Amino acid sequence: MGLSAFALFVLAESLEGQALPGWKLVWSDEFDQRDGSPPDTSKWSYDIGGSGWGNAELQYYTDRLENARIEGGQLLIEAREESFGGRNHTSARLLTKGKWDWTYGRFETRVKVPSGAGLWPACWMLGSDIDVVDWPHCGEIDVMEQVGRLPKEIFGTIHGPGYSGGDSVGGTYNFVADVADDYHVFAVEWEENEIRWYVDGINYFTATPASLNGNAWVFDHDHFLLLNMAIGGNFAQALDPDVTFPKQFWVDYVRVYVPDGGGGSDMLVNSGLERGALSPWVGYAPGGANENGGYVESTSSTYYNGGNGGGDNVLTHSGQNVAK
């Protein structure tokens, strides 16, 4: 169904508000659903459970509206004090795993964290091959972490083989006022062999392979996004008994950009396409047909880029591997 002129105008106005000089927006969630609705299931799923998540965390993560919902055009992740699943607290952990992932780009979010020692809100990324190679070999990029016991400090970090957990590589930024007092914009700009961290437009840390003391740089493949609020755990440490619940982590938006003007012939904006195993891919042929008559064919048997008699003549992008 085509968009009306009014719908196109609204879309253009929305995208204009998300414009960033030098970057092209390729994915976002503005959390503009109706109040009380769940996060967009085409973008997010949930981790569920109370196993401690490798960090001795206290909460049980659920997929309930009580712990994650849309309110006022924002995502609200709410930690609650309640008996659930053998734990005394609940929260939510959302992720784009299996739905959306990316290699390189700018990953930006505007959030307001809660106050209280023992709280641990974060926006971060994990390598999409985690189920094959496990953590930390998959790589982890922490766009933003904040622990309530350090109310004026935020963290930007990478984890990989030989530099994970307490031995991770990262930087910190110290605010004059408590982080929880206001909204802040956090971002990483990730390119081949370099990751840069920003808060409110300030570049406060940069990592390259030279930062790793000879360990492997594992940030050259797809990663997916996560948003969560943990309670307690090895990094957040003990929950202050004076903290009163519920506690709210507000996420205004999450946006993903690629460099404006393209990102090279290997940049894939649509993460549903495969990056590995390129041998089955059909090469591009400027003349219209690929060698030996290997036309590009859709699942509905329509031939593209020339094709057989009566086939559609559709423009394709240049590059070594452009259609499958």
PDB file of C-alpha atoms in Angstrom:
ATOM      1  CA  MET A   1       0.000   0.000   0.000  1.00  0.00           C
ATOM      2  CA  GLY A   2       1.432   3.365  -0.969  1.00  0.00           C
ATOM      3  CA  LEU A   3       1.845   6.233   1.472  1.00  0.00           C
ATOM      4  CA  SER A   4      -0.421   9.270   1.190  1.00  0.00           C
ATOM      5  CA  ALA A   5       1.067  12.719   0.649  1.00  0.00           C
ATOM      6  CA  PHE A   6       0.262  13.585   4.277  1.00  0.00           C
ATOM      7  CA  ALA A   7       1.948  10.405   5.570  1.00  0.00           C
ATOM      8  CA  LEU A   8       5.032  11.153   3.496  1.00  0.00           C
ATOM      9  CA  PHE A   9       5.122  14.686   4.934  1.00  0.00           C
ATOM     10  CA  VAL A  10       4.902  13.361   8.505  1.00  0.00           C
ATOM     11  CA  LEU A  11       7.641  10.809   7.785  1.00  0.00           C
ATOM     12  CA  ALA A  12       9.880  13.506   6.295  1.00  0.00           C
ATOM     13  CA  GLU A  13       9.328  15.741   9.327  1.00  0.00           C
ATOM     14  CA  SER A  14      10.167  12.835  11.659  1.00  0.00           C
ATOM     15  CA  LEU A  15      13.362  11.947   9.819  1.00  0.00           C
ATOM     16  CA  GLU A  16      14.407  15.594   9.727  1.00  0.00           C
ATOM     17  CA  GLY A  17      14.235  15.671  13.517  1.00  0.00           C
ATOM     18  CA  GLN A  18      16.591  12.689  13.618  1.00  0.00           C
ATOM     19  CA  ALA A  19      19.080  14.134  11.096  1.00  0.00           C
ATOM     20  CA  LEU A  20      22.739  14.168  12.090  1.00  0.00           C
ATOM     21  CA  PRO A  21      25.338  15.908   9.885  1.00  0.00           C
ATOM     22  CA  GLY A  22      27.650  13.399   8.221  1.00  0.00           C
ATOM     23  CA  TRP A  23      25.439  10.426   9.062  1.00  0.00           C
ATOM     24  CA  LYS A  24      22.497   8.636   7.469  1.00  0.00           C
ATOM     25  CA  LEU A  25      19.799   7.180   9.708  1.00  0.00           C
ATOM     26  CA  VAL A  26      19.167   3.493   8.895  1.00  0.00           C
ATOM     27  CA  TRP A  27      17.237   2.260  11.959  1.00  0.00           C
ATOM     28  CA  SER A  28      15.560   3.785  14.980  1.00  0.00           C
ATOM     29  CA  ASP A  29      12.972   3.289  17.653  1.00  0.00           C
ATOM     30  CA  GLU A  30      11.326   6.519  18.787  1.00  0.00           C
ATOM     31  CA  PHE A  31       8.940   4.589  21.093  1.00  0.00           C
ATOM     32  CA  ASP A  32       5.948   6.485  19.741  1.00  0.00           C
ATOM     33  CA  GLN A  33       3.318   3.782  20.346  1.00  0.00           C
ATOM     34  CA  ARG A  34       0.317   4.376  22.593  1.00  0.00           C
ATOM     35  CA  ASP A  35       0.875   4.618  26.344  1.00  0.00           C
ATOM     36  CA  GLY A  36       0.854   1.278  28.132  1.00  0.00           C
ATOM     37  CA  SER A  37       1.734  -0.740  25.049  1.00  0.00           C
ATOM     38  CA  PRO A  38       4.710  -3.128  24.915  1.00  0.00           C
ATOM     39  CA  PRO A  39       7.891  -2.311  22.990  1.00  0.00           C
ATOM     40  CA  ASP A  40       7.756  -2.957  19.223  1.00  0.00           C
ATOM     41  CA  THR A  41       8.100  -6.740  18.788  1.00  0.00           C
ATOM     42  CA  SER A  42       9.487  -6.286  15.268  1.00  0.00           C
ATOM     43  CA  LYS A  43      12.535  -4.667  16.893  1.00  0.00           C
ATOM     44  CA  TRP A  44      12.858  -6.045  20.414  1.00  0.00           C
ATOM     45  CA  SER A  45      12.618  -9.329  22.264  1.00  0.00           C
ATOM     46  CA  TYR A  46      13.366 -10.134  25.920  1.00  0.00           C
ATOM     47  CA  ASP A  47      15.860 -12.033  28.003  1.00  0.00           C
ATOM     48  CA  ILE A  48      13.897 -13.708  30.794  1.00  0.00           C
ATOM     49  CA  GLY A  49      15.076 -15.266  34.047  1.00  0.00           C
ATOM     50  CA  GLY A  50      16.775 -14.805  37.393  1.00  0.00           C
ATOM     51  CA  SER A  51      20.033 -16.708  36.985  1.00  0.00           C
ATOM     52  CA  GLY A  52      22.251 -13.818  38.043  1.00  0.00           C
ATOM     53  CA  TRP A  53      23.342 -13.347  34.407  1.00  0.00           C
ATOM     54  CA  GLY A  54      26.992 -14.097  35.125  1.00  0.00           C
ATOM     55  CA  ASN A  55      27.282 -11.105  37.462  1.00  0.00           C
ATOM     56  CA  ALA A  56      25.482 -12.261  40.640  1.00  0.00           C
ATOM     57  CA  GLU A  57      22.625  -9.863  39.822  1.00  0.00           C
ATOM     58  CA  LEU A  58      19.557  -9.840  42.067  1.00  0.00           C
ATOM     59  CA  GLN A  59      16.663  -9.240  39.658  1.00  0.00           C
ATOM     60  CA  TYR A  60      14.375 -11.540  37.685  1.00  0.00           C
ATOM     61  CA  TYR A  61      13.956 -10.258  34.125  1.00  0.00           C
ATOM     62  CA  THR A  62      10.410 -10.500  32.740  1.00  0.00           C
ATOM     63  CA  ASP A  63       8.526  -9.599  29.573  1.00  0.00           C
ATOM     64  CA  ARG A  64       5.642  -8.030  31.526  1.00  0.00           C
ATOM     65  CA  LEU A  65       4.251  -4.549  31.004  1.00  0.00           C
ATOM     66  CA  GLU A  66       4.994  -3.880  34.659  1.00  0.00           C
ATOM     67  CA  ASN A  67       8.699  -3.958  33.774  1.00  0.00           C
ATOM     68  CA  ALA A  68       8.819  -2.598  30.190  1.00  0.00           C
ATOM     69  CA  ARG A  69       6.244  -0.435  28.441  1.00  0.00           C
ATOM     70  CA  ILE A  70       5.754   2.736  26.432  1.00  0.00           C
ATOM     71  CA  GLU A  71       4.898   5.892  28.346  1.00  0.00           C
ATOM     72  CA  GLY A  72       4.805   9.413  26.911  1.00  0.00           C
ATOM     73  CA  GLY A  73       6.698   8.512  23.745  1.00  0.00           C
ATOM     74  CA  GLN A  74       9.503   6.801  25.647  1.00  0.00           C
ATOM     75  CA  LEU A  75      10.471   3.309  26.682  1.00  0.00           C
ATOM     76  CA  LEU A  76      10.147   2.835  30.427  1.00  0.00           C
ATOM     77  CA  ILE A  77      12.169   0.019  32.011  1.00  0.00           C
ATOM     78  CA  GLU A  78      10.922  -0.258  35.580  1.00  0.00           C
ATOM     79  CA  ALA A  79      12.603  -2.181  38.384  1.00  0.00           C
ATOM     80  CA  ARG A  80      10.206  -3.316  41.095  1.00  0.00           C
ATOM     81  CA  GLU A  81      10.515  -4.809  44.546  1.00  0.00           C
ATOM     82  CA  GLU A  82       8.351  -7.931  44.511  1.00  0.00           C
ATOM     83  CA  SER A  83       8.631 -11.667  44.950  1.00  0.00           C
ATOM     84  CA  PHE A  84       8.880 -13.239  41.501  1.00  0.00           C
ATOM     85  CA  GLY A  85      10.601 -16.374  40.185  1.00  0.00           C
ATOM     86  CA  GLY A  86      12.479 -16.899  43.426  1.00  0.00           C
ATOM     87  CA  ARG A  87      13.846 -13.339  43.426  1.00  0.00           C
ATOM     88  CA  ASN A  88      12.849 -10.239  45.372  1.00  0.00           C
ATOM     89  CA  HIS A  89      13.107  -7.781  42.481  1.00  0.00           C
ATOM     90  CA  THR A  90      12.041  -7.673  38.833  1.00  0.00           C
ATOM     91  CA  SER A  91      13.250  -5.666  35.849  1.00  0.00           C
ATOM     92  CA  ALA A  92      13.558  -5.987  32.053  1.00  0.00           C
ATOM     93  CA  ARG A  93      16.271  -6.657  29.499  1.00  0.00           C
ATOM     94  CA  LEU A  94      15.387  -5.946  25.862  1.00  0.00           C
ATOM     95  CA  LEU A  95      17.498  -6.969  22.879  1.00  0.00           C
ATOM     96  CA  THR A  96      17.414  -6.904  19.071  1.00  0.00           C
ATOM     97  CA  LYS A  97      19.081 -10.315  18.758  1.00  0.00           C
ATOM     98  CA  GLY A  98      17.709 -12.330  15.841  1.00  0.00           C
ATOM     99  CA  LYS A  99      15.861  -9.272  14.526  1.00  0.00           C
ATOM    100  CA  TRP A 100      18.445  -6.529  13.901  1.00  0.00           C
ATOM    101  CA  ASP A 101      22.217  -6.338  14.052  1.00  0.00           C
ATOM    102  CA  TRP A 102      24.921  -4.222  12.501  1.00  0.00           C
ATOM    103  CA  THR A 103      28.633  -3.999  11.716  1.00  0.00           C
ATOM    104  CA  TYR A 104      29.933  -0.423  12.153  1.00  0.00           C
ATOM    105  CA  GLY A 105      28.002   2.823  12.418  1.00  0.00           C
ATOM    106  CA  ARG A 106      26.907   5.340  15.035  1.00  0.00           C
ATOM    107  CA  PHE A 107      24.700   3.978  17.820  1.00  0.00           C
ATOM    108  CA  GLU A 108      22.981   6.703  19.811  1.00  0.00           C
ATOM    109  CA  THR A 109      20.476   6.818  22.668  1.00  0.00           C
ATOM    110  CA  ARG A 110      19.000   9.523  24.883  1.00  0.00           C
ATOM    111  CA  VAL A 111      18.221   8.267  28.375  1.00  0.00           C
ATOM    112  CA  LYS A 112      17.533   9.286  31.956  1.00  0.00           C
ATOM    113  CA  VAL A 113      18.888   6.904  34.568  1.00  0.00           C
ATOM    114  CA  PRO A 114      17.476   6.402  38.080  1.00  0.00           C
ATOM    115  CA  SER A 115      19.366   7.195  41.280  1.00  0.00           C
ATOM    116  CA  GLY A 116      20.272   4.688  43.963  1.00  0.00           C
ATOM    117  CA  ALA A 117      23.296   2.610  44.932  1.00  0.00           C
ATOM    118  CA  GLY A 118      22.955  -0.907  43.555  1.00  0.00           C
ATOM    119  CA  LEU A 119      21.133   0.085  40.332  1.00  0.00           C
ATOM    120  CA  TRP A 120      22.823  -0.632  36.992  1.00  0.00           C
ATOM    121  CA  PRO A 121      21.118   0.705  33.822  1.00  0.00           C
ATOM    122  CA  ALA A 122      22.875   0.182  30.501  1.00  0.00           C
ATOM    123  CA  CYS A 123      22.740   0.405  26.721  1.00  0.00           C
ATOM    124  CA  TRP A 124      25.175  -2.039  25.134  1.00  0.00           C
ATOM    125  CA  MET A 125      25.937  -4.441  22.269  1.00  0.00           C
ATOM    126  CA  LEU A 126      26.938  -8.092  21.954  1.00  0.00           C
ATOM    127  CA  GLY A 127      28.419  -9.971  19.016  1.00  0.00           C
ATOM    128  CA  SER A 128      25.744 -11.854  17.082  1.00  0.00           C
ATOM    129  CA  ASP A 129      27.912 -15.002  17.125  1.00  0.00           C
ATOM    130  CA  ILE A 130      27.644 -15.293  20.929  1.00  0.00           C
ATOM    131  CA  ASP A 131      25.814 -18.629  20.712  1.00  0.00           C
ATOM    132  CA  VAL A 132      28.700 -20.050  18.662  1.00  0.00           C
ATOM    133  CA  VAL A 133      31.848 -18.596  20.252  1.00  0.00           C
ATOM    134  CA  ASP A 134      30.418 -17.531  23.657  1.00  0.00           C
ATOM    135  CA  TRP A 135      31.268 -14.412  25.660  1.00  0.00           C
ATOM    136  CA  PRO A 136      33.675 -12.587  25.638  1.00  0.00           C
ATOM    137  CA  HIS A 137      34.989 -13.940  22.308  1.00  0.00           C
ATOM    138  CA  CYS A 138      31.880 -12.569  20.585  1.00  0.00           C
ATOM    139  CA  GLY A 139      32.791  -9.046  21.698  1.00  0.00           C
ATOM    140  CA  GLU A 140      30.844  -6.591  23.837  1.00  0.00           C
ATOM    141  CA  ILE A 141      30.552  -2.836  23.286  1.00  0.00           C
ATOM    142  CA  ASP A 142      29.031  -0.907  26.190  1.00  0.00           C
ATOM    143  CA  VAL A 143      27.565   2.304  24.798  1.00  0.00           C
ATOM    144  CA  MET A 144      26.698   3.445  28.311  1.00  0.00           C
ATOM    145  CA  GLU A 145      26.720   1.936  31.784  1.00  0.00           C
ATOM    146  CA  GLN A 146      25.918   3.753  35.009  1.00  0.00           C
ATOM    147  CA  VAL A 147      26.074   2.375  38.518  1.00  0.00           C
ATOM    148  CA  GLY A 148      24.218   4.204  41.272  1.00  0.00           C
ATOM    149  CA  ARG A 149      27.061   3.927  43.769  1.00  0.00           C
ATOM    150  CA  LEU A 150      28.991   6.370  41.514  1.00  0.00           C
ATOM    151  CA  PRO A 151      26.291   8.981  40.886  1.00  0.00           C
ATOM    152  CA  LYS A 152      28.376  11.402  38.794  1.00  0.00           C
ATOM    153  CA  GLU A 153      30.178   8.846  36.600  1.00  0.00           C
ATOM    154  CA  ILE A 154      29.384   6.894  33.427  1.00  0.00           C
ATOM    155  CA  PHE A 155      31.338   4.139  31.670  1.00  0.00           C
ATOM    156  CA  GLY A 156      32.063   3.242  28.034  1.00  0.00           C
ATOM    157  CA  THR A 157      33.774  -0.121  27.653  1.00  0.00           C
ATOM    158  CA  ILE A 158      34.716  -3.025  25.388  1.00  0.00           C
ATOM    159  CA  HIS A 159      35.100  -6.658  26.436  1.00  0.00           C
ATOM    160  CA  GLY A 160      36.839  -9.383  24.462  1.00  0.00           C
ATOM    161  CA  PRO A 161      39.203 -12.345  24.904  1.00  0.00           C
ATOM    162  CA  GLY A 162      41.841 -11.361  27.451  1.00  0.00           C
ATOM    163  CA  TYR A 163      40.132  -8.078  28.404  1.00  0.00           C
ATOM    164  CA  SER A 164      36.756  -8.789  29.983  1.00  0.00           C
ATOM    165  CA  GLY A 165      35.005  -8.195  33.276  1.00  0.00           C
ATOM    166  CA  GLY A 166      37.310  -6.372  35.686  1.00  0.00           C
ATOM    167  CA  ASP A 167      40.070  -6.399  33.039  1.00  0.00           C
ATOM    168  CA  SER A 168      37.980  -4.700  30.351  1.00  0.00           C
ATOM    169  CA  VAL A 169      39.186  -1.720  28.296  1.00  0.00           C
ATOM    170  CA  GLY A 170      37.244   1.505  28.630  1.00  0.00           C
ATOM    171  CA  GLY A 171      36.886   5.076  29.737  1.00  0.00           C
ATOM    172  CA  THR A 172      34.801   7.112  32.148  1.00  0.00           C
ATOM    173  CA  TYR A 173      33.238  10.556  32.150  1.00  0.00           C
ATOM    174  CA  ASN A 174      32.499  12.554  35.280  1.00  0.00           C
ATOM    175  CA  PHE A 175      29.612  15.031  35.432  1.00  0.00           C
ATOM    176  CA  VAL A 176      29.388  18.030  37.742  1.00  0.00           C
ATOM    177  CA  ALA A 177      25.854  17.048  38.786  1.00  0.00           C
ATOM    178  CA  ASP A 178      24.459  13.563  39.327  1.00  0.00           C
ATOM    179  CA  VAL A 179      23.855  11.678  36.072  1.00  0.00           C
ATOM    180  CA  ALA A 180      20.304  10.910  37.222  1.00  0.00           C
ATOM    181  CA  ASP A 181      19.391  14.593  37.379  1.00  0.00           C
ATOM    182  CA  ASP A 182      18.722  14.925  33.650  1.00  0.00           C
ATOM    183  CA  TYR A 183      18.596  13.243  30.247  1.00  0.00           C
ATOM    184  CA  HIS A 184      21.885  12.671  28.423  1.00  0.00           C
ATOM    185  CA  VAL A 185      22.776  11.541  24.902  1.00  0.00           C
ATOM    186  CA  PHE A 186      25.212   8.628  24.710  1.00  0.00           C
ATOM    187  CA  ALA A 187      26.768   7.305  21.503  1.00  0.00           C
ATOM    188  CA  VAL A 188      29.507   5.164  20.048  1.00  0.00           C
ATOM    189  CA  GLU A 189      30.940   5.647  16.578  1.00  0.00           C
ATOM    190  CA  TRP A 190      32.261   2.273  15.500  1.00  0.00           C
ATOM    191  CA  GLU A 191      34.366   1.788  12.393  1.00  0.00           C
ATOM    192  CA  GLU A 192      37.016  -0.656  11.289  1.00  0.00           C
ATOM    193  CA  ASN A 193      39.734  -0.754  13.985  1.00  0.00           C
ATOM    194  CA  GLU A 194      38.350   2.158  16.010  1.00  0.00           C
ATOM    195  CA  ILE A 195      35.482   2.820  18.444  1.00  0.00           C
ATOM    196  CA  ARG A 196      34.779   6.285  19.879  1.00  0.00           C
ATOM    197  CA  TRP A 197      32.524   7.046  22.883  1.00  0.00           C
ATOM    198  CA  TYR A 198      30.518  10.255  23.295  1.00  0.00           C
ATOM    199  CA  VAL A 199      28.315  11.823  25.950  1.00  0.00           C
ATOM    200  CA  ASP A 200      26.353  14.950  25.041  1.00  0.00           C
ATOM    201  CA  GLY A 201      28.627  15.390  22.029  1.00  0.00           C
ATOM    202  CA  ILE A 202      31.902  15.058  23.967  1.00  0.00           C
ATOM    203  CA  ASN A 203      34.339  12.358  22.813  1.00  0.00           C
ATOM    204  CA  TYR A 204      35.655  11.025  26.130  1.00  0.00           C
ATOM    205  CA  PHE A 205      37.304   7.744  25.067  1.00  0.00           C
ATOM    206  CA  THR A 206      38.626   6.005  21.948  1.00  0.00           C
ATOM    207  CA  ALA A 207      39.729   2.367  21.569  1.00  0.00           C
ATOM    208  CA  THR A 208      41.780   0.760  18.783  1.00  0.00           C
ATOM    209  CA  PRO A 209      43.564  -2.601  18.465  1.00  0.00           C
ATOM    210  CA  ALA A 210      46.621  -0.885  19.985  1.00  0.00           C
ATOM    211  CA  SER A 211      44.610  -0.444  23.203  1.00  0.00           C
ATOM    212  CA  LEU A 212      44.419  -4.199  23.803  1.00  0.00           C
ATOM    213  CA  ASN A 213      48.024  -5.084  24.732  1.00  0.00           C
ATOM    214  CA  GLY A 214      48.258  -7.693  21.984  1.00  0.00           C
ATOM    215  CA  ASN A 215      44.847  -9.282  22.558  1.00  0.00           C
ATOM    216  CA  ALA A 216      42.475  -9.913  19.655  1.00  0.00           C
ATOM    217  CA  TRP A 217      40.245  -7.132  18.314  1.00  0.00           C
ATOM    218  CA  VAL A 218      36.877  -8.868  17.859  1.00  0.00           C
ATOM    219  CA  PHE A 219      34.813  -5.909  16.656  1.00  0.00           C
ATOM    220  CA  ASP A 220      34.661  -6.667  12.935  1.00  0.00           C
ATOM    221  CA  HIS A 221      31.301  -8.432  12.708  1.00  0.00           C
ATOM    222  CA  ASP A 222      27.611  -7.939  13.493  1.00  0.00           C
ATOM    223  CA  HIS A 223      26.486  -6.929  16.983  1.00  0.00           C
ATOM    224  CA  PHE A 224      22.959  -6.556  18.364  1.00  0.00           C
ATOM    225  CA  LEU A 225      21.657  -3.971  20.849  1.00  0.00           C
ATOM    226  CA  LEU A 226      20.517  -4.418  24.453  1.00  0.00           C
ATOM    227  CA  LEU A 227      18.748  -2.144  26.961  1.00  0.00           C
ATOM    228  CA  ASN A 228      18.383  -3.201  30.582  1.00  0.00           C
ATOM    229  CA  MET A 229      18.454  -2.268  34.228  1.00  0.00           C
ATOM    230  CA  ALA A 230      20.176  -4.729  36.542  1.00  0.00           C
ATOM    231  CA  ILE A 231      20.075  -4.670  40.327  1.00  0.00           C
ATOM    232  CA  GLY A 232      23.133  -5.457  42.418  1.00  0.00           C
ATOM    233  CA  GLY A 233      25.816  -7.684  40.961  1.00  0.00           C
ATOM    234  CA  ASN A 234      29.577  -7.630  40.736  1.00  0.00           C
ATOM    235  CA  PHE A 235      29.802  -4.183  39.135  1.00  0.00           C
ATOM    236  CA  ALA A 236      26.835  -2.400  40.723  1.00  0.00           C
ATOM    237  CA  GLN A 237      27.691  -3.972  44.104  1.00  0.00           C
ATOM    238  CA  ALA A 238      25.305  -4.119  47.060  1.00  0.00           C
ATOM    239  CA  LEU A 239      21.819  -2.670  46.844  1.00  0.00           C
ATOM    240  CA  ASP A 240      21.419   0.164  49.341  1.00  0.00           C
ATOM    241  CA  PRO A 241      18.608  -0.889  51.726  1.00  0.00           C
ATOM    242  CA  ASP A 242      17.330   2.705  51.654  1.00  0.00           C
ATOM    243  CA  VAL A 243      16.587   2.557  47.899  1.00  0.00           C
ATOM    244  CA  THR A 244      12.829   2.739  47.382  1.00  0.00           C
ATOM    245  CA  PHE A 245      11.122   1.064  44.451  1.00  0.00           C
ATOM    246  CA  PRO A 246       9.911   1.225  41.755  1.00  0.00           C
ATOM    247  CA  LYS A 247      12.941   2.683  39.954  1.00  0.00           C
ATOM    248  CA  GLN A 248      12.595   3.934  36.388  1.00  0.00           C
ATOM    249  CA  PHE A 249      15.050   3.946  33.470  1.00  0.00           C
ATOM    250  CA  TRP A 250      13.682   6.178  30.674  1.00  0.00           C
ATOM    251  CA  VAL A 251      14.817   5.706  27.059  1.00  0.00           C
ATOM    252  CA  ASP A 252      13.755   8.538  24.749  1.00  0.00           C
ATOM    253  CA  TYR A 253      15.072   6.927  21.556  1.00  0.00           C
ATOM    254  CA  VAL A 254      17.620   4.550  20.054  1.00  0.00           C
ATOM    255  CA  ARG A 255      19.083   5.390  16.609  1.00  0.00           C
ATOM    256  CA  VAL A 256      21.553   3.715  14.274  1.00  0.00           C
ATOM    257  CA  TYR A 257      23.401   5.656  11.569  1.00  0.00           C
ATOM    258  CA  VAL A 258      25.914   4.882   8.837  1.00  0.00           C
ATOM    259  CA  PRO A 259      28.281   7.457   7.306  1.00  0.00           C
ATOM    260  CA  ASP A 260      26.382   9.717   4.910  1.00  0.00           C
ATOM    261  CA  GLY A 261      27.240   8.964   1.295  1.00  0.00           C
ATOM    262  CA  GLY A 262      27.634   5.254   1.937  1.00  0.00           C
ATOM    263  CA  GLY A 263      29.941   3.013   3.831  1.00  0.00           C
ATOM    264  CA  GLY A 264      31.802   1.204   1.063  1.00  0.00           C
ATOM    265  CA  SER A 265      30.699  -1.634  -1.185  1.00  0.00           C
ATOM    266  CA  ASP A 266      30.573  -4.059   1.746  1.00  0.00           C
ATOM    267  CA  MET A 267      28.184  -1.997   3.885  1.00  0.00           C
ATOM    268  CA  LEU A 268      24.894  -3.828   4.410  1.00  0.00           C
ATOM    269  CA  VAL A 269      22.158  -1.650   5.867  1.00  0.00           C
ATOM    270  CA  ASN A 270      19.643  -4.503   5.962  1.00  0.00           C
ATOM    271  CA  SER A 271      20.948  -6.813   8.657  1.00  0.00           C
ATOM    272  CA  GLY A 272      18.741  -9.630   7.372  1.00  0.00           C
ATOM    273  CA  LEU A 273      21.248 -10.213   4.569  1.00  0.00           C
ATOM    274  CA  GLU A 274      24.139 -12.572   5.188  1.00  0.00           C
ATOM    275  CA  ARG A 275      27.682 -11.211   5.454  1.00  0.00           C
ATOM    276  CA  GLY A 276      29.477 -14.523   5.635  1.00  0.00           C
ATOM    277  CA  ALA A 277      29.816 -17.374   3.120  1.00  0.00           C
ATOM    278  CA  LEU A 278      29.825 -15.181   0.016  1.00  0.00           C
ATOM    279  CA  SER A 279      30.434 -18.071  -2.384  1.00  0.00           C
ATOM    280  CA  PRO A 280      26.689 -18.536  -3.183  1.00  0.00           C
ATOM    281  CA  TRP A 281      26.244 -14.843  -3.974  1.00  0.00           C
ATOM    282  CA  VAL A 282      25.529 -13.786  -7.556  1.00  0.00           C
ATOM    283  CA  GLY A 283      28.030 -11.244  -8.846  1.00  0.00           C
ATOM    284  CA  TYR A 284      27.001  -7.948 -10.434  1.00  0.00           C
ATOM    285  CA  ALA A 285      27.259  -7.630 -14.216  1.00  0.00           C
ATOM    286  CA  PRO A 286      26.956  -4.112 -15.672  1.00  0.00           C
ATOM    287  CA  GLY A 287      25.713  -5.474 -19.000  1.00  0.00           C
ATOM    288  CA  GLY A 288      22.521  -6.769 -17.485  1.00  0.00           C
ATOM    289  CA  ALA A 289      23.160 -10.499 -17.275  1.00  0.00           C
ATOM    290  CA  ASN A 290      25.669 -12.376 -15.185  1.00  0.00           C
ATOM    291  CA  GLU A 291      28.163 -14.759 -16.735  1.00  0.00           C
ATOM    292  CA  ASN A 292      26.795 -18.015 -18.118  1.00  0.00           C
ATOM    293  CA  GLY A 293      23.252 -16.695 -17.943  1.00  0.00           C
ATOM    294  CA  GLY A 294      23.224 -16.537 -14.154  1.00  0.00           C
ATOM    295  CA  TYR A 295      20.529 -13.936 -13.823  1.00  0.00           C
ATOM    296  CA  VAL A 296      19.413 -12.643 -10.435  1.00  0.00           C
ATOM    297  CA  GLU A 297      16.092 -14.340  -9.695  1.00  0.00           C
ATOM    298  CA  SER A 298      13.574 -13.567  -6.963  1.00  0.00           C
ATOM    299  CA  THR A 299      11.679 -16.176  -4.964  1.00  0.00           C
ATOM    300  CA  SER A 300       8.662 -15.519  -7.174  1.00  0.00           C
ATOM    301  CA  SER A 301      10.692 -16.428 -10.301  1.00  0.00           C
ATOM    302  CA  THR A 302      11.030 -12.846 -11.501  1.00  0.00           C
ATOM    303  CA  TYR A 303      14.373 -12.232 -13.213  1.00  0.00           C
ATOM    304  CA  TYR A 304      16.173  -8.981 -12.437  1.00  0.00           C
ATOM    305  CA  ASN A 305      18.905  -6.880 -14.052  1.00  0.00           C
ATOM    306  CA  GLY A 306      18.020  -7.909 -17.587  1.00  0.00           C
ATOM    307  CA  GLY A 307      16.967 -11.470 -17.112  1.00  0.00           C
ATOM    308  CA  ASN A 308      15.232 -13.668 -19.613  1.00  0.00           C
ATOM    309  CA  GLY A 309      12.714 -12.538 -22.143  1.00  0.00           C
ATOM    310  CA  GLY A 310      10.074 -10.384 -20.485  1.00  0.00           C
ATOM    311  CA  GLY A 311      12.033 -10.104 -17.256  1.00  0.00           C
ATOM    312  CA  ASP A 312      12.210  -6.882 -15.281  1.00  0.00           C
ATOM    313  CA  ASN A 313      15.142  -4.582 -15.988  1.00  0.00           C
ATOM    314  CA  VAL A 314      15.895  -3.340 -12.489  1.00  0.00           C
ATOM    315  CA  LEU A 315      18.885  -1.202 -11.512  1.00  0.00           C
ATOM    316  CA  THR A 316      21.251  -2.765  -8.989  1.00  0.00           C
ATOM    317  CA  HIS A 317      24.062  -1.345  -6.926  1.00  0.00           C
ATOM    318  CA  SER A 318      27.692  -1.882  -7.890  1.00  0.00           C
ATOM    319  CA  GLY A 319      30.004  -3.997  -5.765  1.00  0.00           C
ATOM    320  CA  GLN A 320      31.433  -7.479  -5.802  1.00  0.00           C
ATOM    321  CA  ASN A 321      28.489  -9.164  -4.077  1.00  0.00           C
ATOM    322  CA  VAL A 322      25.217  -7.306  -4.291  1.00  0.00           C
ATOM    323  CA  ALA A 323      22.278  -9.698  -4.607  1.00  0.00           C
ATOM    324  CA  LYS A 324      21.292 -13.096  -3.365  1.00  0.00           C
TER     325      LYS A 324
END
